[in-house]
mmCIF file with all atom_site columns, C-alpha atoms in Angstrom:
data_model
loop_
_atom_site.group_PDB
_atom_site.id
_atom_site.type_symbol
_atom_site.label_atom_id
_atom_site.label_alt_id
_atom_site.label_comp_id
_atom_site.label_asym_id
_atom_site.label_entity_id
_atom_site.label_seq_id
_atom_site.pdbx_PDB_ins_code
_atom_site.Cartn_x
_atom_site.Cartn_y
_atom_site.Cartn_z
_atom_site.occupancy
_atom_site.B_iso_or_equiv
_atom_site.pdbx_formal_charge
_atom_site.auth_seq_id
_atom_site.auth_comp_id
_atom_site.auth_asym_id
_atom_site.auth_atom_id
_atom_site.pdbx_PDB_model_num
ATOM 1   C CA . GLY A 1 1   ? -0.115  -0.051 0.066   1.00 68.00 ? 1   GLY A CA 1
ATOM 2   C CA . GLN A 1 2   ? 1.038   3.691  -0.114  1.00 81.00 ? 2   GLN A CA 1
ATOM 3   C CA . SER A 1 3   ? 0.723   5.896  2.981   1.00 90.00 ? 3   SER A CA 1
ATOM 4   C CA . LEU A 1 4   ? 2.096   9.212  3.936   1.00 94.00 ? 4   LEU A CA 1
ATOM 5   C CA . GLU A 1 5   ? 1.763   10.521 7.410   1.00 95.00 ? 5   GLU A CA 1
ATOM 6   C CA . GLN A 1 6   ? 1.680   14.185 8.406   1.00 97.00 ? 6   GLN A CA 1
ATOM 7   C CA . PRO A 1 7   ? 0.489   16.038 11.707  1.00 97.00 ? 7   PRO A CA 1
ATOM 8   C CA . SER A 1 8   ? -3.086  17.020 11.292  1.00 95.00 ? 8   SER A CA 1
ATOM 9   C CA . GLU A 1 9   ? -2.652  20.447 12.859  1.00 97.00 ? 9   GLU A CA 1
ATOM 10  C CA . VAL A 1 10  ? 0.285   22.825 13.889  1.00 97.00 ? 10  VAL A CA 1
ATOM 11  C CA . THR A 1 11  ? -0.072  26.085 15.677  1.00 97.00 ? 11  THR A CA 1
ATOM 12  C CA . ALA A 1 12  ? 2.790   28.705 15.841  1.00 97.00 ? 12  ALA A CA 1
ATOM 13  C CA . VAL A 1 13  ? 3.009   32.497 16.501  1.00 97.00 ? 13  VAL A CA 1
ATOM 14  C CA . GLU A 1 14  ? 3.790   35.160 13.913  1.00 97.00 ? 14  GLU A CA 1
ATOM 15  C CA . GLY A 1 15  ? 7.670   35.338 13.331  1.00 97.00 ? 15  GLY A CA 1
ATOM 16  C CA . ALA A 1 16  ? 8.419   31.763 14.563  1.00 97.00 ? 16  ALA A CA 1
ATOM 17  C CA . ILE A 1 17  ? 9.774   28.774 12.755  1.00 97.00 ? 17  ILE A CA 1
ATOM 18  C CA . VAL A 1 18  ? 7.708   25.873 12.137  1.00 97.00 ? 18  VAL A CA 1
ATOM 19  C CA . GLN A 1 19  ? 8.426   22.403 10.950  1.00 98.00 ? 19  GLN A CA 1
ATOM 20  C CA . ILE A 1 20  ? 5.919   20.127 9.256   1.00 98.00 ? 20  ILE A CA 1
ATOM 21  C CA . ASN A 1 21  ? 7.005   16.584 9.125   1.00 98.00 ? 21  ASN A CA 1
ATOM 22  C CA . CYS A 1 22  ? 5.995   13.909 6.398   1.00 98.00 ? 22  CYS A CA 1
ATOM 23  C CA . THR A 1 23  ? 6.869   10.051 6.616   1.00 97.00 ? 23  THR A CA 1
ATOM 24  C CA . TYR A 1 24  ? 5.851   7.896  3.794   1.00 96.00 ? 24  TYR A CA 1
ATOM 25  C CA . GLN A 1 25  ? 5.715   4.304  2.760   1.00 93.00 ? 25  GLN A CA 1
ATOM 26  C CA . THR A 1 26  ? 5.180   3.747  -0.874  1.00 87.00 ? 26  THR A CA 1
ATOM 27  C CA . SER A 1 27  ? 6.044   0.945  -3.216  1.00 84.00 ? 27  SER A CA 1
ATOM 28  C CA . GLY A 1 28  ? 8.617   3.087  -5.059  1.00 84.00 ? 28  GLY A CA 1
ATOM 29  C CA . PHE A 1 29  ? 9.981   6.667  -4.434  1.00 88.00 ? 29  PHE A CA 1
ATOM 30  C CA . TYR A 1 30  ? 11.171  9.163  -7.053  1.00 89.00 ? 30  TYR A CA 1
ATOM 31  C CA . GLY A 1 31  ? 10.633  12.487 -5.258  1.00 93.00 ? 31  GLY A CA 1
ATOM 32  C CA . LEU A 1 32  ? 8.782   14.448 -2.527  1.00 95.00 ? 32  LEU A CA 1
ATOM 33  C CA . SER A 1 33  ? 6.793   17.539 -3.419  1.00 95.00 ? 33  SER A CA 1
ATOM 34  C CA . TRP A 1 34  ? 4.997   20.271 -0.878  1.00 97.00 ? 34  TRP A CA 1
ATOM 35  C CA . TYR A 1 35  ? 1.794   21.929 -1.815  1.00 96.00 ? 35  TYR A CA 1
ATOM 36  C CA . GLN A 1 36  ? 0.048   24.860 0.059   1.00 97.00 ? 36  GLN A CA 1
ATOM 37  C CA . GLN A 1 37  ? -3.737  25.293 0.094   1.00 96.00 ? 37  GLN A CA 1
ATOM 38  C CA . HIS A 1 38  ? -5.762  28.249 1.442   1.00 96.00 ? 38  HIS A CA 1
ATOM 39  C CA . ASP A 1 39  ? -9.309  27.540 2.384   1.00 91.00 ? 39  ASP A CA 1
ATOM 40  C CA . GLY A 1 40  ? -9.998  24.916 -0.113  1.00 87.00 ? 40  GLY A CA 1
ATOM 41  C CA . GLY A 1 41  ? -8.673  26.826 -3.057  1.00 93.00 ? 41  GLY A CA 1
ATOM 42  C CA . ALA A 1 42  ? -6.290  25.930 -5.605  1.00 95.00 ? 42  ALA A CA 1
ATOM 43  C CA . PRO A 1 43  ? -2.975  23.994 -4.074  1.00 95.00 ? 43  PRO A CA 1
ATOM 44  C CA . THR A 1 44  ? 0.134   25.912 -5.074  1.00 96.00 ? 44  THR A CA 1
ATOM 45  C CA . PHE A 1 45  ? 3.446   24.117 -5.681  1.00 95.00 ? 45  PHE A CA 1
ATOM 46  C CA . LEU A 1 46  ? 6.091   25.054 -3.117  1.00 96.00 ? 46  LEU A CA 1
ATOM 47  C CA . SER A 1 47  ? 9.099   22.421 -3.490  1.00 94.00 ? 47  SER A CA 1
ATOM 48  C CA . TYR A 1 48  ? 10.322  19.301 -4.769  1.00 93.00 ? 48  TYR A CA 1
ATOM 49  C CA . ASN A 1 49  ? 13.165  17.112 -3.345  1.00 95.00 ? 49  ASN A CA 1
ATOM 50  C CA . ALA A 1 50  ? 14.510  14.060 -5.256  1.00 92.00 ? 50  ALA A CA 1
ATOM 51  C CA . LEU A 1 51  ? 17.801  13.817 -3.609  1.00 94.00 ? 51  LEU A CA 1
ATOM 52  C CA . ASP A 1 52  ? 18.769  13.966 -0.055  1.00 96.00 ? 52  ASP A CA 1
ATOM 53  C CA . GLY A 1 53  ? 19.391  17.204 1.762   1.00 96.00 ? 53  GLY A CA 1
ATOM 54  C CA . LEU A 1 54  ? 17.850  20.596 1.983   1.00 96.00 ? 54  LEU A CA 1
ATOM 55  C CA . GLU A 1 55  ? 16.266  22.823 -0.529  1.00 93.00 ? 55  GLU A CA 1
ATOM 56  C CA . GLU A 1 56  ? 15.888  26.584 0.117   1.00 93.00 ? 56  GLU A CA 1
ATOM 57  C CA . THR A 1 57  ? 13.232  28.893 -1.373  1.00 88.00 ? 57  THR A CA 1
ATOM 58  C CA . GLY A 1 58  ? 13.064  32.254 0.412   1.00 92.00 ? 58  GLY A CA 1
ATOM 59  C CA . ARG A 1 59  ? 11.286  31.492 3.740   1.00 95.00 ? 59  ARG A CA 1
ATOM 60  C CA . PHE A 1 60  ? 10.495  27.981 2.977   1.00 96.00 ? 60  PHE A CA 1
ATOM 61  C CA . SER A 1 61  ? 13.083  25.033 3.038   1.00 97.00 ? 61  SER A CA 1
ATOM 62  C CA . SER A 1 62  ? 12.377  21.421 2.411   1.00 98.00 ? 62  SER A CA 1
ATOM 63  C CA . PHE A 1 63  ? 14.215  18.582 3.392   1.00 98.00 ? 63  PHE A CA 1
ATOM 64  C CA . LEU A 1 64  ? 14.602  14.935 2.341   1.00 98.00 ? 64  LEU A CA 1
ATOM 65  C CA . SER A 1 65  ? 16.079  11.784 3.744   1.00 97.00 ? 65  SER A CA 1
ATOM 66  C CA . ARG A 1 66  ? 15.400  8.781  1.346   1.00 95.00 ? 66  ARG A CA 1
ATOM 67  C CA . SER A 1 67  ? 16.950  6.384  3.585   1.00 94.00 ? 67  SER A CA 1
ATOM 68  C CA . ASP A 1 68  ? 14.390  7.321  6.414   1.00 95.00 ? 68  ASP A CA 1
ATOM 69  C CA . SER A 1 69  ? 11.519  7.666  4.107   1.00 95.00 ? 69  SER A CA 1
ATOM 70  C CA . TYR A 1 70  ? 11.067  11.122 5.777   1.00 96.00 ? 70  TYR A CA 1
ATOM 71  C CA . GLY A 1 71  ? 10.882  14.794 4.743   1.00 97.00 ? 71  GLY A CA 1
ATOM 72  C CA . TYR A 1 72  ? 9.877   18.114 6.396   1.00 98.00 ? 72  TYR A CA 1
ATOM 73  C CA . LEU A 1 73  ? 8.858   21.654 5.253   1.00 98.00 ? 73  LEU A CA 1
ATOM 74  C CA . LEU A 1 74  ? 10.410  24.403 7.117   1.00 98.00 ? 74  LEU A CA 1
ATOM 75  C CA . LEU A 1 75  ? 8.682   27.789 7.332   1.00 97.00 ? 75  LEU A CA 1
ATOM 76  C CA . GLN A 1 76  ? 10.672  30.813 8.780   1.00 97.00 ? 76  GLN A CA 1
ATOM 77  C CA . GLU A 1 77  ? 9.568   34.181 9.836   1.00 97.00 ? 77  GLU A CA 1
ATOM 78  C CA . LEU A 1 78  ? 5.929   33.096 9.832   1.00 97.00 ? 78  LEU A CA 1
ATOM 79  C CA . GLN A 1 79  ? 3.315   35.382 8.642   1.00 97.00 ? 79  GLN A CA 1
ATOM 80  C CA . MET A 1 80  ? -0.359  35.406 9.182   1.00 97.00 ? 80  MET A CA 1
ATOM 81  C CA . LYS A 1 81  ? -0.845  34.633 5.554   1.00 97.00 ? 81  LYS A CA 1
ATOM 82  C CA . ASP A 1 82  ? 0.913   31.328 5.921   1.00 98.00 ? 82  ASP A CA 1
ATOM 83  C CA . SER A 1 83  ? -2.048  29.931 7.809   1.00 98.00 ? 83  SER A CA 1
ATOM 84  C CA . ALA A 1 84  ? -3.131  27.271 5.301   1.00 97.00 ? 84  ALA A CA 1
ATOM 85  C CA . SER A 1 85  ? -3.170  23.578 4.750   1.00 96.00 ? 85  SER A CA 1
ATOM 86  C CA . TYR A 1 86  ? 0.238   22.041 3.764   1.00 97.00 ? 86  TYR A CA 1
ATOM 87  C CA . PHE A 1 87  ? 0.343   18.737 1.797   1.00 97.00 ? 87  PHE A CA 1
ATOM 88  C CA . CYS A 1 88  ? 3.340   16.485 1.176   1.00 97.00 ? 88  CYS A CA 1
ATOM 89  C CA . ALA A 1 89  ? 2.972   14.470 -2.080  1.00 95.00 ? 89  ALA A CA 1
ATOM 90  C CA . VAL A 1 90  ? 5.064   11.680 -3.291  1.00 94.00 ? 90  VAL A CA 1
ATOM 91  C CA . THR A 1 91  ? 5.996   10.618 -7.006  1.00 90.00 ? 91  THR A CA 1
ATOM 92  C CA . SER A 1 92  ? 6.357   6.830  -6.690  1.00 83.00 ? 92  SER A CA 1
ATOM 93  C CA . ASP A 1 93  ? 6.415   5.638  -10.222 1.00 77.00 ? 93  ASP A CA 1
ATOM 94  C CA . PRO A 1 94  ? 9.307   6.790  -12.248 1.00 71.00 ? 94  PRO A CA 1
ATOM 95  C CA . SER A 1 95  ? 7.321   5.881  -15.444 1.00 73.00 ? 95  SER A CA 1
ATOM 96  C CA . ASN A 1 96  ? 4.709   8.529  -14.576 1.00 72.00 ? 96  ASN A CA 1
ATOM 97  C CA . THR A 1 97  ? 6.309   11.161 -12.407 1.00 75.00 ? 97  THR A CA 1
ATOM 98  C CA . GLY A 1 98  ? 3.331   13.308 -12.602 1.00 82.00 ? 98  GLY A CA 1
ATOM 99  C CA . LYS A 1 99  ? 1.225   10.979 -10.525 1.00 88.00 ? 99  LYS A CA 1
ATOM 100 C CA . LEU A 1 100 ? 1.315   12.525 -7.047  1.00 92.00 ? 100 LEU A CA 1
ATOM 101 C CA . ILE A 1 101 ? 0.160   10.662 -4.034  1.00 92.00 ? 101 ILE A CA 1
ATOM 102 C CA . PHE A 1 102 ? -0.968  13.183 -1.303  1.00 94.00 ? 102 PHE A CA 1
ATOM 103 C CA . GLY A 1 103 ? -0.878  13.100 2.396   1.00 94.00 ? 103 GLY A CA 1
ATOM 104 C CA . GLN A 1 104 ? -3.993  14.095 4.473   1.00 94.00 ? 104 GLN A CA 1
ATOM 105 C CA . GLY A 1 105 ? -2.491  17.579 4.875   1.00 94.00 ? 105 GLY A CA 1
ATOM 106 C CA . THR A 1 106 ? -1.343  19.572 8.107   1.00 97.00 ? 106 THR A CA 1
ATOM 107 C CA . THR A 1 107 ? -3.507  22.805 8.949   1.00 96.00 ? 107 THR A CA 1
ATOM 108 C CA . LEU A 1 108 ? -1.111  25.407 10.169  1.00 98.00 ? 108 LEU A CA 1
ATOM 109 C CA . GLN A 1 109 ? -2.570  28.208 12.166  1.00 97.00 ? 109 GLN A CA 1
ATOM 110 C CA . VAL A 1 110 ? -0.465  31.316 12.788  1.00 97.00 ? 110 VAL A CA 1
ATOM 111 C CA . LYS A 1 111 ? -1.309  33.393 15.862  1.00 96.00 ? 111 LYS A CA 1
ATOM 112 C CA . PRO A 1 112 ? -0.358  36.937 16.331  1.00 94.00 ? 112 PRO A CA 1
ATOM 113 C CA . ASN B 2 1   ? -0.454  34.687 -18.668 1.00 55.00 ? 1   ASN B CA 1
ATOM 114 C CA . ALA B 2 2   ? -3.578  32.840 -17.788 1.00 76.00 ? 2   ALA B CA 1
ATOM 115 C CA . GLY B 2 3   ? -3.354  29.983 -15.151 1.00 93.00 ? 3   GLY B CA 1
ATOM 116 C CA . VAL B 2 4   ? -5.313  26.721 -15.318 1.00 97.00 ? 4   VAL B CA 1
ATOM 117 C CA . MET B 2 5   ? -9.106  27.299 -15.759 1.00 97.00 ? 5   MET B CA 1
ATOM 118 C CA . GLN B 2 6   ? -11.849 25.278 -14.708 1.00 97.00 ? 6   GLN B CA 1
ATOM 119 C CA . ASN B 2 7   ? -15.584 25.606 -15.320 1.00 97.00 ? 7   ASN B CA 1
ATOM 120 C CA . PRO B 2 8   ? -17.754 25.511 -13.764 1.00 97.00 ? 8   PRO B CA 1
ATOM 121 C CA . ARG B 2 9   ? -16.741 26.569 -10.404 1.00 97.00 ? 9   ARG B CA 1
ATOM 122 C CA . HIS B 2 10  ? -19.987 25.012 -8.733  1.00 97.00 ? 10  HIS B CA 1
ATOM 123 C CA . LEU B 2 11  ? -22.217 22.447 -10.041 1.00 98.00 ? 11  LEU B CA 1
ATOM 124 C CA . VAL B 2 12  ? -25.323 21.003 -8.658  1.00 98.00 ? 12  VAL B CA 1
ATOM 125 C CA . ARG B 2 13  ? -26.778 17.782 -10.031 1.00 98.00 ? 13  ARG B CA 1
ATOM 126 C CA . ARG B 2 14  ? -29.568 15.288 -8.848  1.00 98.00 ? 14  ARG B CA 1
ATOM 127 C CA . ARG B 2 15  ? -28.651 11.794 -8.357  1.00 97.00 ? 15  ARG B CA 1
ATOM 128 C CA . GLY B 2 16  ? -28.724 10.174 -11.879 1.00 97.00 ? 16  GLY B CA 1
ATOM 129 C CA . GLN B 2 17  ? -27.723 13.025 -13.852 1.00 98.00 ? 17  GLN B CA 1
ATOM 130 C CA . GLU B 2 18  ? -24.432 13.589 -15.789 1.00 98.00 ? 18  GLU B CA 1
ATOM 131 C CA . ALA B 2 19  ? -21.611 16.128 -14.611 1.00 98.00 ? 19  ALA B CA 1
ATOM 132 C CA . ARG B 2 20  ? -19.312 17.433 -17.089 1.00 98.00 ? 20  ARG B CA 1
ATOM 133 C CA . LEU B 2 21  ? -16.255 19.296 -15.597 1.00 98.00 ? 21  LEU B CA 1
ATOM 134 C CA . ARG B 2 22  ? -13.909 21.293 -17.886 1.00 98.00 ? 22  ARG B CA 1
ATOM 135 C CA . CYS B 2 23  ? -10.248 22.007 -17.579 1.00 98.00 ? 23  CYS B CA 1
ATOM 136 C CA . SER B 2 24  ? -8.100  24.426 -19.821 1.00 97.00 ? 24  SER B CA 1
ATOM 137 C CA . PRO B 2 25  ? -4.270  23.941 -19.010 1.00 96.00 ? 25  PRO B CA 1
ATOM 138 C CA . MET B 2 26  ? -1.880  26.633 -18.709 1.00 95.00 ? 26  MET B CA 1
ATOM 139 C CA . LYS B 2 27  ? -0.375  27.871 -22.064 1.00 91.00 ? 27  LYS B CA 1
ATOM 140 C CA . GLY B 2 28  ? 2.557   25.660 -23.242 1.00 88.00 ? 28  GLY B CA 1
ATOM 141 C CA . HIS B 2 29  ? 1.490   22.578 -20.731 1.00 91.00 ? 29  HIS B CA 1
ATOM 142 C CA . SER B 2 30  ? 0.645   19.355 -22.441 1.00 89.00 ? 30  SER B CA 1
ATOM 143 C CA . HIS B 2 31  ? 0.140   17.228 -19.339 1.00 92.00 ? 31  HIS B CA 1
ATOM 144 C CA . VAL B 2 32  ? -3.059  17.337 -17.400 1.00 96.00 ? 32  VAL B CA 1
ATOM 145 C CA . TYR B 2 33  ? -4.051  15.784 -14.246 1.00 96.00 ? 33  TYR B CA 1
ATOM 146 C CA . TRP B 2 34  ? -7.419  15.312 -12.420 1.00 97.00 ? 34  TRP B CA 1
ATOM 147 C CA . TYR B 2 35  ? -7.708  14.938 -8.594  1.00 97.00 ? 35  TYR B CA 1
ATOM 148 C CA . ARG B 2 36  ? -10.597 14.756 -6.233  1.00 97.00 ? 36  ARG B CA 1
ATOM 149 C CA . GLN B 2 37  ? -10.711 16.064 -2.828  1.00 95.00 ? 37  GLN B CA 1
ATOM 150 C CA . LEU B 2 38  ? -13.223 15.352 0.032   1.00 90.00 ? 38  LEU B CA 1
ATOM 151 C CA . PRO B 2 39  ? -13.473 17.886 2.908   1.00 82.00 ? 39  PRO B CA 1
ATOM 152 C CA . GLU B 2 40  ? -10.679 17.938 5.255   1.00 79.00 ? 40  GLU B CA 1
ATOM 153 C CA . GLU B 2 41  ? -8.761  15.298 3.112   1.00 84.00 ? 41  GLU B CA 1
ATOM 154 C CA . GLY B 2 42  ? -5.904  15.201 0.592   1.00 86.00 ? 42  GLY B CA 1
ATOM 155 C CA . LEU B 2 43  ? -6.159  15.139 -3.012  1.00 94.00 ? 43  LEU B CA 1
ATOM 156 C CA . LYS B 2 44  ? -6.556  11.607 -4.598  1.00 95.00 ? 44  LYS B CA 1
ATOM 157 C CA . PHE B 2 45  ? -4.992  11.098 -8.037  1.00 94.00 ? 45  PHE B CA 1
ATOM 158 C CA . MET B 2 46  ? -7.525  10.221 -10.724 1.00 96.00 ? 46  MET B CA 1
ATOM 159 C CA . VAL B 2 47  ? -6.349  10.380 -14.169 1.00 96.00 ? 47  VAL B CA 1
ATOM 160 C CA . TYR B 2 48  ? -3.294  11.603 -16.309 1.00 94.00 ? 48  TYR B CA 1
ATOM 161 C CA . LEU B 2 49  ? -3.605  12.773 -19.660 1.00 94.00 ? 49  LEU B CA 1
ATOM 162 C CA . GLN B 2 50  ? -1.884  14.286 -22.620 1.00 92.00 ? 50  GLN B CA 1
ATOM 163 C CA . LYS B 2 51  ? -3.231  15.517 -25.817 1.00 88.00 ? 51  LYS B CA 1
ATOM 164 C CA . GLU B 2 52  ? -5.588  12.757 -27.175 1.00 89.00 ? 52  GLU B CA 1
ATOM 165 C CA . ASN B 2 53  ? -4.149  10.179 -24.821 1.00 93.00 ? 53  ASN B CA 1
ATOM 166 C CA . ILE B 2 54  ? -4.733  8.724  -21.437 1.00 94.00 ? 54  ILE B CA 1
ATOM 167 C CA . ILE B 2 55  ? -1.462  7.980  -19.890 1.00 91.00 ? 55  ILE B CA 1
ATOM 168 C CA . ASP B 2 56  ? -2.700  6.701  -16.330 1.00 91.00 ? 56  ASP B CA 1
ATOM 169 C CA . GLU B 2 57  ? -6.091  6.321  -15.134 1.00 93.00 ? 57  GLU B CA 1
ATOM 170 C CA . SER B 2 58  ? -5.256  4.044  -12.399 1.00 91.00 ? 58  SER B CA 1
ATOM 171 C CA . GLY B 2 59  ? -7.274  6.398  -9.881  1.00 92.00 ? 59  GLY B CA 1
ATOM 172 C CA . MET B 2 60  ? -10.394 6.462  -11.896 1.00 95.00 ? 60  MET B CA 1
ATOM 173 C CA . PRO B 2 61  ? -13.422 4.452  -10.722 1.00 94.00 ? 61  PRO B CA 1
ATOM 174 C CA . LYS B 2 62  ? -14.148 1.746  -13.311 1.00 91.00 ? 62  LYS B CA 1
ATOM 175 C CA . GLU B 2 63  ? -17.661 2.674  -13.781 1.00 95.00 ? 63  GLU B CA 1
ATOM 176 C CA . ARG B 2 64  ? -19.324 6.044  -14.706 1.00 97.00 ? 64  ARG B CA 1
ATOM 177 C CA . PHE B 2 65  ? -16.337 8.101  -14.703 1.00 98.00 ? 65  PHE B CA 1
ATOM 178 C CA . SER B 2 66  ? -14.302 8.992  -17.973 1.00 97.00 ? 66  SER B CA 1
ATOM 179 C CA . ALA B 2 67  ? -11.853 11.577 -19.184 1.00 97.00 ? 67  ALA B CA 1
ATOM 180 C CA . GLU B 2 68  ? -10.663 12.951 -22.250 1.00 96.00 ? 68  GLU B CA 1
ATOM 181 C CA . PHE B 2 69  ? -8.119  15.773 -23.683 1.00 96.00 ? 69  PHE B CA 1
ATOM 182 C CA . PRO B 2 70  ? -9.038  16.099 -27.314 1.00 93.00 ? 70  PRO B CA 1
ATOM 183 C CA . LYS B 2 71  ? -6.555  17.652 -29.751 1.00 90.00 ? 71  LYS B CA 1
ATOM 184 C CA . GLU B 2 72  ? -8.549  20.864 -29.593 1.00 90.00 ? 72  GLU B CA 1
ATOM 185 C CA . GLY B 2 73  ? -10.448 22.213 -26.725 1.00 92.00 ? 73  GLY B CA 1
ATOM 186 C CA . PRO B 2 74  ? -10.446 21.556 -22.921 1.00 95.00 ? 74  PRO B CA 1
ATOM 187 C CA . SER B 2 75  ? -10.059 18.464 -20.994 1.00 97.00 ? 75  SER B CA 1
ATOM 188 C CA . ILE B 2 76  ? -13.398 17.030 -19.843 1.00 98.00 ? 76  ILE B CA 1
ATOM 189 C CA . LEU B 2 77  ? -13.909 14.742 -16.791 1.00 98.00 ? 77  LEU B CA 1
ATOM 190 C CA . ARG B 2 78  ? -17.380 13.030 -17.354 1.00 98.00 ? 78  ARG B CA 1
ATOM 191 C CA . ILE B 2 79  ? -19.288 11.515 -14.555 1.00 98.00 ? 79  ILE B CA 1
ATOM 192 C CA . GLN B 2 80  ? -22.446 9.645  -15.485 1.00 98.00 ? 80  GLN B CA 1
ATOM 193 C CA . GLN B 2 81  ? -25.405 8.754  -13.250 1.00 98.00 ? 81  GLN B CA 1
ATOM 194 C CA . VAL B 2 82  ? -23.902 10.786 -10.379 1.00 98.00 ? 82  VAL B CA 1
ATOM 195 C CA . VAL B 2 83  ? -24.651 9.603  -6.872  1.00 97.00 ? 83  VAL B CA 1
ATOM 196 C CA . ARG B 2 84  ? -24.274 11.494 -3.572  1.00 95.00 ? 84  ARG B CA 1
ATOM 197 C CA . GLY B 2 85  ? -20.823 9.925  -2.887  1.00 94.00 ? 85  GLY B CA 1
ATOM 198 C CA . ASP B 2 86  ? -19.653 11.857 -6.009  1.00 96.00 ? 86  ASP B CA 1
ATOM 199 C CA . SER B 2 87  ? -19.904 15.130 -4.080  1.00 96.00 ? 87  SER B CA 1
ATOM 200 C CA . ALA B 2 88  ? -16.448 16.661 -3.797  1.00 97.00 ? 88  ALA B CA 1
ATOM 201 C CA . ALA B 2 89  ? -13.975 19.182 -5.220  1.00 97.00 ? 89  ALA B CA 1
ATOM 202 C CA . TYR B 2 90  ? -12.440 18.208 -8.467  1.00 98.00 ? 90  TYR B CA 1
ATOM 203 C CA . PHE B 2 91  ? -9.309  19.779 -9.154  1.00 98.00 ? 91  PHE B CA 1
ATOM 204 C CA . CYS B 2 92  ? -7.383  19.852 -12.528 1.00 97.00 ? 92  CYS B CA 1
ATOM 205 C CA . ALA B 2 93  ? -3.687  20.685 -12.679 1.00 97.00 ? 93  ALA B CA 1
ATOM 206 C CA . SER B 2 94  ? -1.154  20.927 -15.664 1.00 96.00 ? 94  SER B CA 1
ATOM 207 C CA . SER B 2 95  ? 2.703   20.701 -15.588 1.00 93.00 ? 95  SER B CA 1
ATOM 208 C CA . PRO B 2 96  ? 5.505   21.596 -17.978 1.00 88.00 ? 96  PRO B CA 1
ATOM 209 C CA . ASP B 2 97  ? 6.997   18.759 -19.767 1.00 85.00 ? 97  ASP B CA 1
ATOM 210 C CA . SER B 2 98  ? 10.275  18.700 -17.958 1.00 85.00 ? 98  SER B CA 1
ATOM 211 C CA . ARG B 2 99  ? 8.768   18.904 -14.337 1.00 86.00 ? 99  ARG B CA 1
ATOM 212 C CA . PRO B 2 100 ? 5.730   16.876 -14.087 1.00 87.00 ? 100 PRO B CA 1
ATOM 213 C CA . TYR B 2 101 ? 5.984   17.077 -10.298 1.00 86.00 ? 101 TYR B CA 1
ATOM 214 C CA . GLU B 2 102 ? 5.478   20.829 -10.402 1.00 90.00 ? 102 GLU B CA 1
ATOM 215 C CA . GLN B 2 103 ? 1.852   21.044 -10.824 1.00 93.00 ? 103 GLN B CA 1
ATOM 216 C CA . TYR B 2 104 ? -0.415  24.022 -11.291 1.00 95.00 ? 104 TYR B CA 1
ATOM 217 C CA . PHE B 2 105 ? -3.769  23.741 -10.004 1.00 96.00 ? 105 PHE B CA 1
ATOM 218 C CA . GLY B 2 106 ? -7.153  25.366 -11.294 1.00 97.00 ? 106 GLY B CA 1
ATOM 219 C CA . PRO B 2 107 ? -9.571  26.820 -8.849  1.00 96.00 ? 107 PRO B CA 1
ATOM 220 C CA . GLY B 2 108 ? -11.579 23.597 -8.800  1.00 97.00 ? 108 GLY B CA 1
ATOM 221 C CA . THR B 2 109 ? -15.067 22.413 -9.282  1.00 98.00 ? 109 THR B CA 1
ATOM 222 C CA . ARG B 2 110 ? -17.443 21.991 -6.531  1.00 97.00 ? 110 ARG B CA 1
ATOM 223 C CA . LEU B 2 111 ? -19.777 19.038 -7.281  1.00 97.00 ? 111 LEU B CA 1
ATOM 224 C CA . THR B 2 112 ? -22.973 18.874 -5.018  1.00 97.00 ? 112 THR B CA 1
ATOM 225 C CA . VAL B 2 113 ? -25.222 15.858 -5.879  1.00 97.00 ? 113 VAL B CA 1
ATOM 226 C CA . THR B 2 114 ? -28.744 16.147 -4.368  1.00 96.00 ? 114 THR B CA 1
#
């Protein structure tokens, strides 16, 4: 089977740093993506890791450890607008790298 | 530079009717994906299409659901004889050839079956 585990909710204060973890069990692995979704709107691509290590894009960073089947999204200098749902997604089929398997999502609430 | 377009944004159908959901990918994208999302849940992959071809439909229910991406015009997700359990948000996404994992999503179609 295929499964991805994320915490269901995380709360943090404005200006803080928060880490959202994702562990996965899939029949194959090609890469890990992160998406943001506000209030059921269109999900927005944030980052992608195919190799071990940290990828940084502005205030957001994403980490992958293939040997541990684990990744995380790090959000720095939190802003109120970062309140949203965050989904990790695995590409498990190298012959179909567009097929994303999504986790259930983590709802991040940023408080003043 | 228009993003992914979906219409209608909201669709109400009675049980037994047909639902047609349309998706126009971003300009220059030839890969289209359809996902379904239930409230408080993640997105579930349904189907991956390129122009005139279904590449992967492993997430599509075997009955009542079909998808196409014709040479001209938008991609269509068709649900025949809808049931209450089909009520969900249906998202379409497109991606560039070189980065299929980098998907750009449309605003979704909220289907309500009464």
